[in-house]
XYZ file of N, CA and C in Angstrom:
714
model
N 0.962 -1.057 -0.008
C 0.138 -0.309 -0.147
C 0.829 1.262 0.492
N 2.225 0.999 -0.429
C 3.009 2.520 -0.917
C 3.251 2.384 0.809
N 3.662 1.721 1.726
C 3.609 2.336 2.897
C 4.798 3.389 3.147
N 6.305 2.697 2.604
C 7.398 3.767 1.965
C 7.224 5.159 2.239
N 6.458 5.166 0.545
C 5.466 6.872 0.273
C 4.848 7.245 1.215
N 4.508 6.365 2.322
C 3.368 7.156 3.343
C 4.129 7.221 4.210
N 4.552 6.622 4.601
C 5.105 6.879 6.734
C 6.282 7.306 5.917
N 7.368 7.887 5.002
C 8.166 8.851 5.332
C 7.905 10.828 5.235
N 8.790 11.026 5.611
C 8.567 12.096 6.328
C 9.549 12.952 4.740
N 9.135 14.145 4.367
C 8.844 14.660 2.789
C 8.881 16.060 2.898
N 9.866 16.392 1.935
C 10.457 17.879 1.972
C 9.318 18.293 0.666
N 8.711 19.810 1.147
C 7.632 20.509 0.228
C 8.203 21.573 -0.461
N 8.204 22.219 -1.353
C 9.283 23.299 -1.798
C 8.690 24.563 -1.113
N 7.985 25.150 -0.660
C 7.208 25.992 0.487
C 5.925 25.853 1.631
N 6.374 26.209 2.319
C 4.737 25.475 3.315
C 4.044 26.994 3.352
N 4.320 28.455 3.031
C 3.158 28.868 2.461
C 1.943 28.910 1.983
N 1.603 28.125 0.896
C 1.359 27.710 0.238
C 0.109 26.151 0.026
N 0.656 26.114 1.328
C 0.332 24.622 1.264
C -0.720 24.756 2.263
N -2.491 23.578 2.188
C -2.717 22.831 3.170
C -2.793 21.434 4.046
N -3.863 21.021 4.453
C -4.363 19.619 4.630
C -4.905 18.944 3.355
N -4.272 18.123 2.759
C -5.775 17.670 1.812
C -5.383 16.309 2.213
N -6.392 15.621 1.091
C -6.599 14.353 1.151
C -6.436 13.814 -0.835
N -6.291 12.619 -0.870
C -5.916 12.013 -1.811
C -6.375 10.683 -2.000
N -7.563 10.104 -2.997
C -7.064 8.338 -2.558
C -5.924 7.573 -3.608
N -5.438 6.033 -2.755
C -4.233 5.827 -3.990
C -5.163 5.288 -5.018
N -5.000 5.913 -6.253
C -6.176 4.952 -6.947
C -7.645 5.749 -7.141
N -8.281 5.149 -6.650
C -9.377 6.004 -6.766
C -10.656 5.472 -5.802
N -11.397 5.765 -5.522
C -12.436 6.206 -4.223
C -13.622 6.592 -5.247
N -14.333 4.960 -5.182
C -15.697 4.611 -6.529
C -16.497 4.779 -4.755
N -17.929 5.437 -5.325
C -19.048 5.037 -4.734
C -19.310 3.468 -4.358
N -19.876 3.461 -3.271
C -20.097 2.349 -2.647
C -18.644 0.870 -2.490
N -17.223 1.414 -2.475
C -16.339 0.300 -2.816
C -15.695 0.862 -1.236
N -14.982 0.415 -1.092
C -13.555 1.005 0.007
C -12.560 1.458 -0.709
N -11.965 2.092 -0.270
C -10.608 2.898 -1.106
C -9.350 3.186 0.356
N -8.082 3.423 0.106
C -7.178 3.928 0.497
C -6.681 5.195 0.440
N -7.027 6.477 1.434
C -6.652 7.509 1.345
C -5.778 8.234 1.703
N -4.973 8.755 1.438
C -4.045 9.672 2.389
C -4.024 10.912 2.827
N -4.091 11.375 4.059
C -4.289 12.631 4.500
C -2.849 13.613 4.498
N -2.747 14.142 3.408
C -1.341 15.030 3.350
C -1.512 16.373 4.263
N -0.336 16.111 5.820
C 0.098 18.094 5.740
C 0.614 18.318 6.189
N 1.104 19.506 5.741
C 2.394 20.257 5.378
C 2.265 21.012 6.764
N 3.863 21.421 7.035
C 4.176 22.084 8.640
C 4.019 23.363 7.637
N 3.233 24.289 7.997
C 3.369 25.762 7.603
C 3.966 27.596 8.090
N 4.517 26.405 9.448
C 5.375 27.438 10.011
C 6.974 27.099 10.500
N 7.446 28.206 9.916
C 9.114 28.761 9.766
C 9.742 28.050 11.554
N 8.442 28.425 12.629
C 9.087 28.144 13.766
C 8.421 27.469 14.713
N 8.092 26.370 14.739
C 7.458 25.071 15.056
C 6.665 24.128 14.342
N 6.665 23.145 14.971
C 6.641 21.384 14.093
C 5.343 21.217 14.689
N 5.163 20.430 13.262
C 3.340 20.057 13.966
C 3.252 18.991 14.663
N 2.676 18.237 15.889
C 2.721 17.441 16.867
C 1.410 16.860 17.103
N 0.065 17.397 16.385
C -0.979 16.490 16.408
C -2.205 17.099 15.045
N -2.600 15.892 14.572
C -3.904 16.275 13.375
C -4.897 15.113 14.139
N -5.808 16.649 13.989
C -7.618 15.092 14.408
C -8.366 15.523 12.940
N -8.854 14.582 12.538
C -9.642 14.621 11.436
C -10.991 14.348 11.516
N -11.972 14.838 11.661
C -13.351 14.385 11.461
C -13.874 14.148 11.274
N -14.711 12.890 10.805
C -15.378 11.815 9.727
C -16.184 12.409 9.515
N -17.432 12.574 8.140
C -18.558 13.245 8.009
C -19.927 12.420 8.474
N -20.418 13.161 9.577
C -21.947 12.361 10.030
C -23.293 12.452 9.244
N -22.913 13.165 8.095
C -23.997 12.393 6.732
C -23.650 11.748 6.660
N -22.647 10.992 6.303
C -22.581 9.967 5.740
C -20.749 9.480 6.267
N -21.649 8.407 7.181
C -20.887 7.811 8.174
C -20.078 6.409 7.481
N -18.601 6.123 8.120
C -18.218 4.672 7.531
C -18.108 4.477 8.570
N -18.362 3.379 8.397
C -18.213 1.890 9.650
C -16.887 1.450 9.397
N -16.555 1.063 8.464
C -14.769 0.545 8.769
C -13.783 1.866 8.428
N -12.864 1.953 9.223
C -11.693 2.893 9.413
C -10.539 1.857 9.552
N -9.248 1.807 9.244
C -8.255 1.097 9.521
C -7.130 1.711 9.140
N -6.408 2.191 10.254
C -5.165 2.772 10.165
C -3.848 2.744 9.424
N -2.764 2.842 8.700
C -1.432 2.552 8.756
C -0.633 2.870 8.939
N 0.249 2.046 9.994
C 1.446 2.620 11.015
C 1.491 3.281 10.408
N 2.290 5.100 11.133
C 3.039 5.758 10.594
C 3.840 5.839 11.789
N 5.069 5.372 11.295
C 6.565 5.593 12.804
C 6.321 6.359 13.053
N 6.187 7.081 14.547
C 6.840 8.173 15.625
C 5.249 8.577 15.773
N 4.447 8.017 14.813
C 3.055 8.632 15.394
C 2.476 7.795 16.096
N 0.982 7.919 17.340
C 0.236 6.896 18.288
C -1.038 7.441 17.237
N -1.630 6.257 16.428
C -3.033 6.817 16.120
C -4.185 6.025 17.247
N -4.836 7.552 16.795
C -6.375 7.037 18.418
C -7.775 6.201 16.944
N -8.558 6.195 16.959
C -10.051 5.727 16.653
C -10.512 5.722 17.253
N -11.557 6.925 16.802
C -12.883 6.945 17.319
C -14.705 6.731 17.282
N -15.119 5.925 18.035
C -16.631 5.711 17.321
C -17.302 6.392 18.260
N -18.776 6.470 17.400
C -19.719 6.776 18.206
C -20.827 6.100 17.349
N -22.333 6.028 18.365
C -23.270 5.551 17.570
C -24.274 5.491 16.954
N -24.801 5.415 15.681
C -25.614 5.946 15.063
C -26.737 6.239 15.078
N -27.419 7.431 14.504
C -28.528 7.764 15.309
C -28.996 6.580 14.777
N -29.327 6.496 13.586
C -29.610 5.574 12.115
C -28.714 4.696 11.533
N -28.403 3.741 12.024
C -27.939 2.120 11.463
C -27.522 1.957 10.035
N -26.705 1.534 9.871
C -26.332 0.973 8.948
C -26.151 -0.445 8.284
N -26.472 -0.169 6.721
C -26.645 -2.144 6.716
C -25.569 -2.497 5.712
N -24.734 -3.130 6.055
C -22.942 -3.297 5.330
C -22.696 -4.959 5.256
N -22.943 -5.621 3.863
C -23.426 -6.868 3.950
C -24.189 -7.709 4.519
N -25.318 -7.236 4.419
C -26.637 -7.804 5.250
C -26.402 -7.885 6.532
N -25.453 -6.891 7.138
C -25.490 -6.774 8.458
C -25.600 -5.530 8.632
N -26.311 -5.227 9.858
C -26.553 -4.075 11.299
C -25.161 -3.027 11.488
N -25.192 -1.601 11.320
C -23.512 -1.506 12.018
C -24.313 -0.375 12.752
N -23.690 -0.537 13.927
C -24.814 0.430 14.816
C -23.981 1.618 15.663
N -22.560 1.753 14.819
C -21.599 2.688 15.757
C -20.906 2.709 13.769
N -20.137 4.208 13.732
C -19.490 4.067 12.858
C -18.128 5.088 13.023
N -16.912 5.484 12.229
C -15.824 5.870 13.489
C -15.900 7.800 12.447
N -15.902 8.747 14.038
C -16.339 10.071 14.223
C -14.658 10.736 13.725
N -13.987 10.330 14.319
C -12.672 10.932 14.613
C -11.206 9.805 13.981
N -10.646 10.544 13.293
C -9.404 9.907 13.222
C -8.349 11.135 14.752
N -6.836 10.388 15.463
C -6.568 11.155 15.826
C -4.580 10.738 15.702
N -3.702 11.224 15.008
C -2.294 10.895 15.194
C -1.486 12.107 16.343
N -1.190 11.091 17.399
C -0.480 12.328 18.320
C 1.159 11.680 17.535
N 2.494 12.614 17.596
C 3.538 12.683 17.793
C 3.887 11.587 18.799
N 4.785 10.800 19.147
C 5.602 10.400 19.772
C 7.113 11.013 19.603
N 7.792 9.448 18.219
C 8.994 10.017 18.602
C 9.363 10.987 17.489
N 8.037 11.053 16.544
C 8.441 11.894 15.784
C 7.409 13.804 15.512
N 7.381 14.161 14.527
C 6.854 15.564 14.336
C 7.318 15.723 13.056
N 6.601 17.252 12.693
C 6.032 17.034 10.986
C 7.178 18.479 11.602
N 8.482 18.826 10.696
C 8.962 19.751 10.891
C 9.038 21.328 10.005
N 9.045 22.399 10.289
C 8.950 23.779 9.023
C 9.533 22.626 7.995
N 9.086 23.505 7.220
C 9.660 22.640 4.812
C 8.749 21.187 5.198
N 8.823 20.754 5.532
C 8.053 19.379 5.657
C 7.053 19.019 5.963
N 6.248 17.380 5.139
C 5.182 17.141 5.107
C 5.293 16.006 5.689
N 4.209 14.998 6.198
C 3.496 13.961 6.368
C 2.563 13.394 5.624
N 2.654 12.349 5.304
C 1.179 12.159 4.641
C 0.424 10.456 5.533
N -0.550 10.714 5.915
C -1.494 9.561 6.916
C -2.260 8.192 6.281
N -1.774 7.361 6.043
C -3.194 6.456 5.351
C -3.816 5.703 6.004
N -5.435 5.954 5.181
C -6.594 5.146 6.360
C -7.288 3.819 5.442
N -7.471 3.006 5.435
C -8.207 1.812 4.203
C -9.516 2.480 5.363
N -10.817 2.878 4.254
C -12.127 3.859 4.535
C -12.827 2.434 3.602
N -13.918 2.427 3.812
C -15.340 2.005 3.411
C -16.914 1.311 4.212
N -17.647 1.639 4.434
C -18.377 1.556 2.834
C -18.280 2.899 2.177
N -17.836 2.834 1.263
C -18.072 4.652 1.022
C -19.247 4.978 0.470
N -20.211 5.840 0.922
C -21.523 6.148 0.088
C -21.747 5.772 -1.230
N -23.136 5.643 -2.014
C -22.771 5.945 -3.139
C -24.216 7.275 -3.769
N -24.835 8.096 -2.228
C -25.807 9.054 -2.947
C -25.520 10.272 -2.697
N -23.690 10.594 -2.779
C -22.731 11.764 -3.028
C -21.589 11.582 -3.809
N -21.166 13.284 -4.301
C -20.006 13.279 -4.855
C -19.376 13.396 -3.930
N -18.479 13.497 -2.882
C -17.542 14.031 -2.193
C -17.486 13.350 -0.764
N -16.832 13.372 0.157
C -16.966 13.743 0.938
C -15.946 14.834 2.299
N -16.672 15.517 3.109
C -15.590 16.616 3.315
C -14.883 16.066 4.856
N -13.900 16.198 5.521
C -13.422 15.548 6.577
C -12.506 17.145 6.987
N -13.462 17.266 8.198
C -13.096 18.688 8.770
C -11.379 18.229 10.020
N -10.161 19.162 9.768
C -9.127 18.767 10.523
C -9.204 19.754 10.989
N -8.185 19.331 12.079
C -6.823 20.377 13.346
C -5.621 20.237 13.238
N -4.550 20.992 12.965
C -3.224 20.906 13.414
C -2.703 21.310 14.378
N -2.365 21.195 15.063
C -2.045 21.617 16.195
C -0.065 21.387 16.471
N 0.418 23.092 16.649
C 1.550 22.975 16.475
C 2.727 22.875 18.174
N 3.697 22.322 17.781
C 4.386 22.228 19.292
C 4.226 23.717 19.889
N 3.933 25.010 19.467
C 3.794 26.560 20.577
C 2.107 26.376 20.666
N 1.836 25.455 20.922
C 0.351 25.561 21.365
C -0.437 26.104 19.934
N -0.099 26.474 19.040
C -1.423 26.833 18.272
C -1.790 26.010 17.774
N -3.598 25.720 16.938
C -4.017 25.329 16.700
C -4.840 25.963 15.123
N -4.227 25.023 13.735
C -5.627 25.506 12.401
C -5.924 24.854 13.040
N -7.689 24.993 12.421
C -8.881 24.549 12.068
C -8.883 24.652 10.664
N -8.920 23.426 9.273
C -9.359 23.223 8.027
C -10.367 22.877 7.990
N -11.013 23.644 8.505
C -13.140 23.061 8.493
C -13.483 23.877 7.629
N -13.327 24.863 6.746
C -14.147 25.938 5.643
C -14.477 24.455 4.277
N -15.945 24.558 4.444
C -16.232 24.225 3.377
C -15.978 24.317 1.518
N -15.342 23.670 0.935
C -15.322 24.566 -0.449
C -16.115 24.675 -1.181
N -17.101 26.179 -1.663
C -18.223 25.634 -2.510
C -17.601 25.725 -3.918
N -18.671 25.027 -4.628
C -18.364 25.102 -6.193
C -18.738 26.443 -6.822
N -18.041 27.118 -7.578
C -17.924 28.736 -8.319
C -17.481 29.802 -7.826
N -17.527 29.420 -6.142
C -16.522 30.635 -5.371
C -15.326 29.545 -5.449
N -13.618 31.141 -4.527
C -12.683 30.825 -4.354
C -12.770 29.953 -3.838
N -11.483 29.303 -3.315
C -11.216 28.274 -1.918
C -11.214 29.389 -0.698
N -11.431 29.472 -0.257
C -11.696 29.346 1.861
C -9.973 29.603 2.160
N -9.806 30.296 3.139
C -8.261 30.580 3.546
C -7.669 29.237 4.141
N -9.160 28.744 4.885
C -9.155 27.351 5.597
C -9.468 26.472 5.197
N -9.180 25.623 4.199
C -10.344 24.997 3.614
C -10.033 23.545 3.726
N -10.916 22.970 3.954
C -11.781 21.212 4.528
C -11.064 20.437 3.156
N -9.929 19.088 4.320
C -9.983 18.019 2.514
C -11.229 17.820 2.286
N -11.329 17.148 0.993
C -12.168 17.011 0.180
C -12.034 15.731 0.016
N -12.417 14.757 -0.393
C -12.664 13.591 -1.203
C -12.851 13.499 -2.304
N -13.038 13.309 -3.398
C -13.858 13.213 -4.120
C -14.063 11.809 -4.676
N -15.527 11.687 -4.839
C -15.569 9.788 -5.313
C -15.862 9.939 -6.698
N -15.389 8.646 -7.659
C -15.775 8.565 -8.539
C -17.179 7.410 -9.048
N -17.728 7.970 -10.302
C -18.594 6.886 -10.819
C -18.306 5.134 -10.086
N -19.230 4.331 -9.504
C -19.144 3.139 -8.848
C -18.627 2.284 -9.982
N -18.005 0.898 -9.413
C -17.299 0.284 -10.283
C -18.131 -1.202 -10.314
N -18.650 -1.132 -9.114
C -19.936 -2.611 -9.892
C -19.357 -3.573 -9.369
N -18.254 -3.372 -8.498
C -17.580 -4.876 -7.984
C -17.352 -5.091 -6.188
N -18.111 -3.423 -5.998
C -17.482 -3.197 -4.152
C -16.723 -2.972 -3.944
N -15.324 -2.688 -4.267
C -14.242 -2.130 -4.368
C -13.354 -1.367 -3.752
N -14.553 -0.423 -4.993
C -13.891 0.381 -5.046
C -12.647 0.688 -6.060
N -12.943 0.708 -7.563
C -11.669 1.228 -8.019
C -10.765 -0.213 -7.938
N -10.092 -1.360 -8.892
C -9.888 -2.637 -9.010
C -10.325 -3.320 -8.799
N -10.869 -4.109 -9.644
C -11.831 -5.253 -9.278
C -11.449 -6.378 -8.337
N -11.970 -7.215 -7.688
C -12.492 -8.702 -6.467
C -11.194 -8.898 -7.068
N -10.658 -9.217 -7.876
C -9.797 -10.507 -8.304
C -10.558 -11.653 -9.229
N -11.662 -11.285 -9.839
C -12.413 -12.668 -10.468
C -11.458 -12.331 -12.119
N -11.726 -10.788 -12.557
C -10.968 -11.119 -13.823
C -10.185 -11.113 -14.060
N -9.129 -10.424 -12.543
C -7.716 -11.037 -13.447
C -7.083 -12.326 -13.242
N -8.276 -13.279 -12.716
C -7.738 -14.831 -12.327
C -8.511 -15.193 -13.551
N -9.549 -14.762 -14.153
C -9.383 -15.021 -15.366
C -8.835 -14.629 -16.662
N -8.687 -13.855 -16.784
C -7.146 -13.280 -17.740
C -6.651 -13.884 -17.449
N -5.866 -14.575 -16.385
C -4.760 -15.274 -16.035
C -4.694 -16.892 -16.500
N -6.096 -17.250 -16.111
C -6.234 -19.011 -16.842
C -6.684 -18.789 -17.912
N -7.366 -18.015 -19.080
C -6.923 -18.166 -20.409
C -5.733 -18.358 -20.484
N -5.607 -16.477 -20.558
C -3.948 -17.119 -20.643
C -3.493 -18.454 -20.847
N -2.997 -18.773 -19.816
C -1.903 -19.885 -18.925
C -2.912 -21.188 -19.966
N -4.385 -21.317 -20.202
C -4.553 -22.517 -21.519
C -4.031 -22.104 -22.454
N -4.052 -20.468 -22.984
C -3.550 -20.602 -24.634
C -2.104 -20.637 -24.744
N -1.381 -20.214 -23.559
C -0.256 -20.909 -23.605
C 0.459 -22.338 -23.588
N -0.743 -23.194 -22.862
C -0.492 -25.279 -22.737
C -0.355 -25.192 -23.925
N -1.982 -24.359 -24.705
C -2.124 -25.080 -26.224
C -1.647 -25.062 -27.096
N -0.396 -23.593 -26.489
C 0.470 -23.209 -27.734
C 1.497 -24.185 -28.191
N 2.043 -24.657 -26.667
C 3.248 -25.720 -26.938
C 2.810 -27.056 -26.530
N 1.941 -27.246 -26.770
C 1.445 -28.507 -26.979
C 0.831 -28.998 -28.164
N 0.809 -27.432 -29.592
C 0.659 -27.621 -30.384
C 2.234 -27.605 -31.472
N 2.898 -26.474 -30.329
C 4.274 -26.113 -30.918
C 4.776 -27.834 -30.870
N 4.607 -28.630 -29.708
C 5.522 -29.836 -29.127
C 4.779 -31.084 -30.423
N 3.437 -30.793 -30.779
C 2.806 -31.856 -31.520
C 3.347 -32.101 -32.963
N 3.804 -30.163 -33.298
C 3.851 -30.194 -35.028
C 5.909 -30.310 -34.928
N 6.144 -29.791 -33.862
C 7.409 -30.640 -33.842
C 8.210 -31.995 -33.657
N 7.050 -32.887 -33.223
C 7.030 -33.965 -33.588
C 6.540 -35.034 -34.435
N 5.797 -34.636 -35.127
C 5.205 -34.553 -36.706
C 6.692 -34.587 -37.635
N 7.047 -33.514 -37.581
C 8.291 -33.601 -37.848
C 9.328 -34.159 -37.988
N 9.456 -34.288 -36.930
C 10.964 -35.291 -36.572
C 10.725 -36.825 -37.364
N 9.088 -37.635 -37.229
C 8.962 -38.627 -37.947
C 8.972 -38.419 -39.322
N 8.328 -37.822 -39.425
C 8.138 -37.252 -41.314
C 10.346 -37.133 -42.066
N 10.681 -36.513 -41.232
C 11.614 -36.561 -41.004
C 12.470 -38.279 -41.106
N 12.122 -38.620 -40.192
C 12.852 -39.878 -39.945
C 12.523 -40.990 -41.102
N 10.978 -41.120 -41.342
C 10.366 -41.644 -42.071
C 11.320 -41.523 -43.647
N 11.496 -40.045 -44.300
C 12.318 -39.923 -44.973
C 13.591 -40.290 -44.986
N 14.381 -40.415 -43.724
C 15.892 -40.939 -43.844
C 16.171 -42.486 -44.373
N 15.165 -43.160 -43.326
C 14.228 -44.752 -43.962
C 14.549 -45.041 -45.140
N 14.067 -43.865 -46.068
C 13.667 -44.375 -48.216
C 14.894 -44.142 -48.181
N 15.373 -42.896 -48.030
C 16.813 -42.500 -49.111
C 17.430 -43.769 -48.271
N 17.720 -43.962 -47.008
C 18.435 -45.062 -47.060
C 18.346 -46.369 -47.792
N 17.471 -46.697 -47.414
C 17.069 -48.060 -48.392
C 17.453 -47.516 -49.581
N 17.093 -46.472 -50.610
C 17.497 -46.697 -51.886
C 18.963 -46.376 -52.219
N 19.990 -45.930 -51.409
C 21.221 -45.756 -51.182
C 21.586 -47.512 -50.868
N 21.331 -48.278 -50.261
C 21.714 -49.362 -50.419
C 21.347 -50.279 -51.545
N 20.415 -50.715 -52.010
C 19.782 -50.747 -53.385
C 20.751 -50.494 -54.144
N 20.455 -49.059 -54.280
C 21.766 -49.232 -55.248
C 23.122 -49.320 -55.301
N 23.493 -49.520 -54.347
C 25.071 -49.787 -54.391
C 25.164 -51.326 -54.333
N 24.027 -52.571 -54.136
C 23.546 -53.551 -54.290
C 23.720 -54.056 -56.660
N 23.289 -52.956 -56.636
C 22.722 -52.854 -58.239
C 23.998 -52.425 -58.829
N 25.212 -51.467 -58.099
C 25.939 -51.582 -58.303
C 26.966 -52.125 -58.912
N 26.852 -53.400 -57.632
C 27.872 -54.271 -57.255
C 27.873 -55.167 -58.482
N 25.995 -55.899 -58.134
C 26.215 -57.135 -59.071
C 26.665 -56.671 -60.994
N 26.814 -55.388 -61.219
C 26.903 -54.777 -62.602
C 28.218 -55.125 -62.590
N 29.054 -54.544 -61.345
C 30.161 -54.730 -61.611
C 31.021 -56.638 -62.088
N 30.152 -57.276 -61.034
C 30.546 -58.703 -61.656
C 30.050 -59.499 -62.085
N 29.049 -59.026 -62.755
C 28.920 -59.020 -64.409
C 29.958 -58.828 -65.688
N 30.372 -57.438 -65.298
C 30.981 -56.973 -66.535
C 32.485 -57.731 -66.171
């Protein structure tokens, strides 16, 4: 799941224009599951980020949220009881994730750096084109930056925009962007069958060729022997 890229602390060109954002690894398809990365840049020149809180949407709750470990950071997943239970894979779900918090232990996000925090999430809703995650970024000088302003279509981006995950059309396989493996297995089986048939045909063709050449060799050899016998008789008669 891109663990090295996701957990490594990377540099950015300039912290002044960056903000907390969320992007999927691949696609985030409606009705499926996806791995998403929250990208948190450090925007201060004299302080480091030591805590990141991401609040999940209550209008489209997500029952399954699994964080990928990030070296140097402790992660806490908070759940709340749903006012209206969800149905997932035939099961009733009474609670959903309301917040995920990363707290620095041995690590931090220093000036001019950013960190990615990956999550596996699902099942994504089918009745919306996006999910809004409001985030809080805490620095070691106690300042808290609130990324909670919801961007609106046709308007300029707000000063502190909330991370927005864009959802793509449903794929029909329930796994959000990449099938469940059935198509790949079918393709692999078909390819293997084709290769086996080709090898068999090739082997059969080679075997047939060898037999033909063998028969030709016997006939040529027999003709040579007959020619030699006839030549010997002629010399004896003469």
